[in-house]
PDB file of C-alpha atoms in Angstrom:
ATOM      1  CA  MET A 151     107.862  54.783  53.460  1.00 40.00           C
ATOM      2  CA  THR A 152     106.473  52.840  56.436  1.00 42.00           C
ATOM      3  CA  ALA A 153     103.320  50.770  56.706  1.00 39.00           C
ATOM      4  CA  PRO A 154     100.344  52.326  58.503  1.00 44.00           C
ATOM      5  CA  LEU A 155      99.981  51.541  62.197  1.00 40.00           C
ATOM      6  CA  HIS A 156      97.026  49.317  63.049  1.00 43.00           C
ATOM      7  CA  LEU A 157      96.079  49.885  66.674  1.00 44.00           C
ATOM      8  CA  VAL A 158      94.214  46.593  67.044  1.00 47.00           C
ATOM      9  CA  PRO A 159      94.701  43.369  65.116  1.00 41.00           C
ATOM     10  CA  ASP A 160      92.404  42.417  62.251  1.00 43.00           C
ATOM     11  CA  GLY A 161      89.453  40.388  63.438  1.00 42.00           C
ATOM     12  CA  PHE A 162      89.239  42.149  66.808  1.00 44.00           C
ATOM     13  CA  ASP A 163      85.611  43.183  67.389  1.00 48.00           C
ATOM     14  CA  PRO A 164      85.994  46.922  68.061  1.00 43.00           C
ATOM     15  CA  ALA A 165      82.456  47.631  69.236  1.00 44.00           C
ATOM     16  CA  PRO A 166      80.371  44.823  70.687  1.00 51.00           C
ATOM     17  CA  GLY A 167      76.734  45.850  70.393  1.00 51.00           C
ATOM     18  CA  HIS A 168      77.502  48.628  67.894  1.00 46.00           C
ATOM     19  CA  PRO A 169      78.079  46.780  64.582  1.00 51.00           C
ATOM     20  CA  GLY A 170      77.212  49.799  62.394  1.00 54.00           C
ATOM     21  CA  GLN A 171      79.904  52.088  63.753  1.00 71.00           C
ATOM     22  CA  VAL A 172      83.598  51.240  63.498  1.00 87.00           C
ATOM     23  CA  ARG A 173      85.423  52.032  66.711  1.00 89.00           C
ATOM     24  CA  SER A 174      89.004  51.275  65.759  1.00 90.00           C
ATOM     25  CA  LEU A 175      90.849  53.546  68.216  1.00 94.00           C
ATOM     26  CA  HIS A 176      91.147  51.702  71.527  1.00 96.00           C
ATOM     27  CA  ALA A 177      92.451  53.256  74.716  1.00 97.00           C
ATOM     28  CA  ILE A 178      92.555  52.798  78.468  1.00 97.00           C
ATOM     29  CA  ALA A 179      91.680  55.807  80.634  1.00 96.00           C
ATOM     30  CA  ARG A 180      92.976  55.774  84.208  1.00 96.00           C
ATOM     31  CA  ILE A 181      91.120  58.316  86.318  1.00 95.00           C
ATOM     32  CA  SER A 182      91.632  59.798  89.764  1.00 94.00           C
ATOM     33  CA  HIS A 183      88.423  61.143  91.286  1.00 88.00           C
ATOM     34  CA  GLY A 184      88.035  64.684  92.403  1.00 84.00           C
ATOM     35  CA  PRO A 185      86.050  65.461  95.574  1.00 85.00           C
ATOM     36  CA  VAL A 186      83.071  63.458  94.218  1.00 84.00           C
ATOM     37  CA  PRO A 187      83.396  59.999  92.601  1.00 85.00           C
ATOM     38  CA  LEU A 188      82.463  59.801  88.928  1.00 86.00           C
ATOM     39  CA  ASP A 189      79.194  58.105  88.002  1.00 87.00           C
ATOM     40  CA  PHE A 190      80.315  55.218  85.763  1.00 88.00           C
ATOM     41  CA  ASN A 191      76.780  54.320  84.657  1.00 89.00           C
ATOM     42  CA  ARG A 192      76.083  57.880  83.519  1.00 88.00           C
ATOM     43  CA  LEU A 193      79.392  58.079  81.652  1.00 87.00           C
ATOM     44  CA  ALA A 194      78.721  54.762  79.891  1.00 89.00           C
ATOM     45  CA  ALA A 195      75.196  55.865  78.947  1.00 91.00           C
ATOM     46  CA  GLU A 196      76.307  59.254  77.587  1.00 90.00           C
ATOM     47  CA  TYR A 197      79.444  58.100  75.748  1.00 91.00           C
ATOM     48  CA  PRO A 198      79.254  54.959  73.601  1.00 93.00           C
ATOM     49  CA  ALA A 199      83.066  54.886  73.564  1.00 94.00           C
ATOM     50  CA  VAL A 200      83.014  53.672  77.197  1.00 94.00           C
ATOM     51  CA  GLN A 201      83.033  49.878  76.848  1.00 94.00           C
ATOM     52  CA  SER A 202      83.716  48.763  80.427  1.00 93.00           C
ATOM     53  CA  GLY A 203      85.336  49.889  83.638  1.00 93.00           C
ATOM     54  CA  LEU A 204      87.109  48.760  86.769  1.00 93.00           C
ATOM     55  CA  ALA A 205      87.038  50.411  90.201  1.00 91.00           C
ATOM     56  CA  LEU A 206      90.610  50.311  91.520  1.00 92.00           C
ATOM     57  CA  ALA A 207      92.474  50.616  94.802  1.00 92.00           C
ATOM     58  CA  GLY A 208      95.775  52.318  94.147  1.00 89.00           C
ATOM     59  CA  GLU A 209      97.062  55.299  92.194  1.00 91.00           C
ATOM     60  CA  ALA A 210      93.966  55.482  89.967  1.00 93.00           C
ATOM     61  CA  ASP A 211      90.377  55.170  91.199  1.00 92.00           C
ATOM     62  CA  LEU A 212      88.791  54.053  87.943  1.00 93.00           C
ATOM     63  CA  GLU A 213      89.973  52.446  84.716  1.00 95.00           C
ATOM     64  CA  LEU A 214      87.825  52.676  81.598  1.00 95.00           C
ATOM     65  CA  ARG A 215      88.215  50.657  78.412  1.00 95.00           C
ATOM     66  CA  LEU A 216      87.421  52.954  75.494  1.00 96.00           C
ATOM     67  CA  ALA A 217      86.704  52.180  71.852  1.00 96.00           C
ATOM     68  CA  CYS A 218      86.536  55.419  69.876  1.00 96.00           C
ATOM     69  CA  THR A 219      85.719  56.251  66.274  1.00 94.00           C
ATOM     70  CA  GLY A 220      88.859  58.386  66.075  1.00 94.00           C
ATOM     71  CA  PRO A 221      91.065  60.935  67.850  1.00 95.00           C
ATOM     72  CA  GLU A 222      88.274  63.532  67.959  1.00 94.00           C
ATOM     73  CA  GLU A 223      85.995  61.268  69.993  1.00 95.00           C
ATOM     74  CA  LEU A 224      88.885  60.286  72.273  1.00 96.00           C
ATOM     75  CA  ARG A 225      89.588  63.975  72.980  1.00 95.00           C
ATOM     76  CA  ALA A 226      85.860  64.593  73.587  1.00 94.00           C
ATOM     77  CA  VAL A 227      85.649  61.727  76.096  1.00 95.00           C
ATOM     78  CA  ALA A 228      88.800  62.922  77.914  1.00 95.00           C
ATOM     79  CA  ALA A 229      87.361  66.446  78.150  1.00 94.00           C
ATOM     80  CA  ALA A 230      84.035  65.056  79.393  1.00 92.00           C
ATOM     81  CA  LEU A 231      85.837  63.114  82.132  1.00 92.00           C
ATOM     82  CA  HIS A 232      87.451  66.340  83.357  1.00 92.00           C
ATOM     83  CA  ARG A 233      84.095  68.153  83.243  1.00 90.00           C
ATOM     84  CA  ALA A 234      82.504  65.273  85.186  1.00 89.00           C
ATOM     85  CA  GLY A 235      84.909  65.924  88.049  1.00 89.00           C
ATOM     86  CA  ALA A 236      88.018  63.835  87.393  1.00 92.00           C
ATOM     87  CA  ALA A 237      91.057  65.312  89.100  1.00 93.00           C
ATOM     88  CA  ARG A 238      93.444  63.465  86.775  1.00 94.00           C
ATOM     89  CA  VAL A 239      92.957  61.517  83.545  1.00 95.00           C
ATOM     90  CA  ARG A 240      95.705  59.444  81.921  1.00 96.00           C
ATOM     91  CA  ILE A 241      95.006  58.005  78.473  1.00 96.00           C
ATOM     92  CA  ASP A 242      97.044  55.102  77.076  1.00 96.00           C
ATOM     93  CA  LEU A 243      96.463  53.869  73.520  1.00 95.00           C
ATOM     94  CA  VAL A 244      95.995  50.131  73.030  1.00 95.00           C
ATOM     95  CA  LEU A 245      98.395  48.879  70.364  1.00 93.00           C
ATOM     96  CA  ARG A 246      97.204  45.280  70.259  1.00 88.00           C
ATOM     97  CA  ALA A 247      95.206  42.789  72.285  1.00 85.00           C
ATOM     98  CA  LEU A 248      97.153  39.960  73.894  1.00 86.00           C
ATOM     99  CA  THR A 249      95.731  36.507  74.428  1.00 88.00           C
ATOM    100  CA  PRO A 250      97.631  33.661  76.076  1.00 88.00           C
ATOM    101  CA  ALA A 251      98.826  30.871  73.838  1.00 87.00           C
ATOM    102  CA  PRO A 252      97.754  27.331  74.714  1.00 89.00           C
ATOM    103  CA  VAL A 253     100.177  25.569  77.027  1.00 86.00           C
ATOM    104  CA  THR A 254     102.014  22.655  75.439  1.00 86.00           C
ATOM    105  CA  LEU A 255     102.815  19.908  77.906  1.00 86.00           C
ATOM    106  CA  ARG A 256     106.025  18.027  77.210  1.00 85.00           C
ATOM    107  CA  PRO A 257     106.828  14.594  78.589  1.00 86.00           C
ATOM    108  CA  VAL A 258     109.419  14.467  81.328  1.00 85.00           C
ATOM    109  CA  PRO A 259     112.534  12.511  80.169  1.00 79.00           C
TER     110      PRO A 259
END
């Protein structure tokens, strides 16, 4: 028997501003626009899972950081992105958050 997978480390605040609802499923959505760019502000207002976003130059046009209550909400957000006009949506699950360790300076011999 294996231990359950924890997608984010303990102590990670899953939903800033939403303390009453646990949003333990974190994902990154990379989106390519269709003919009309997606309205980030409307998406963020309609779907509390949308935590932040980046407009990109490259393969994807938009990257959204999502914090969902579970797989059902993640599927609902992905479907909503397609309905909003996204030509392509790629979802990657976040396994853990990485933070840089403090640099230790060593004396030169």
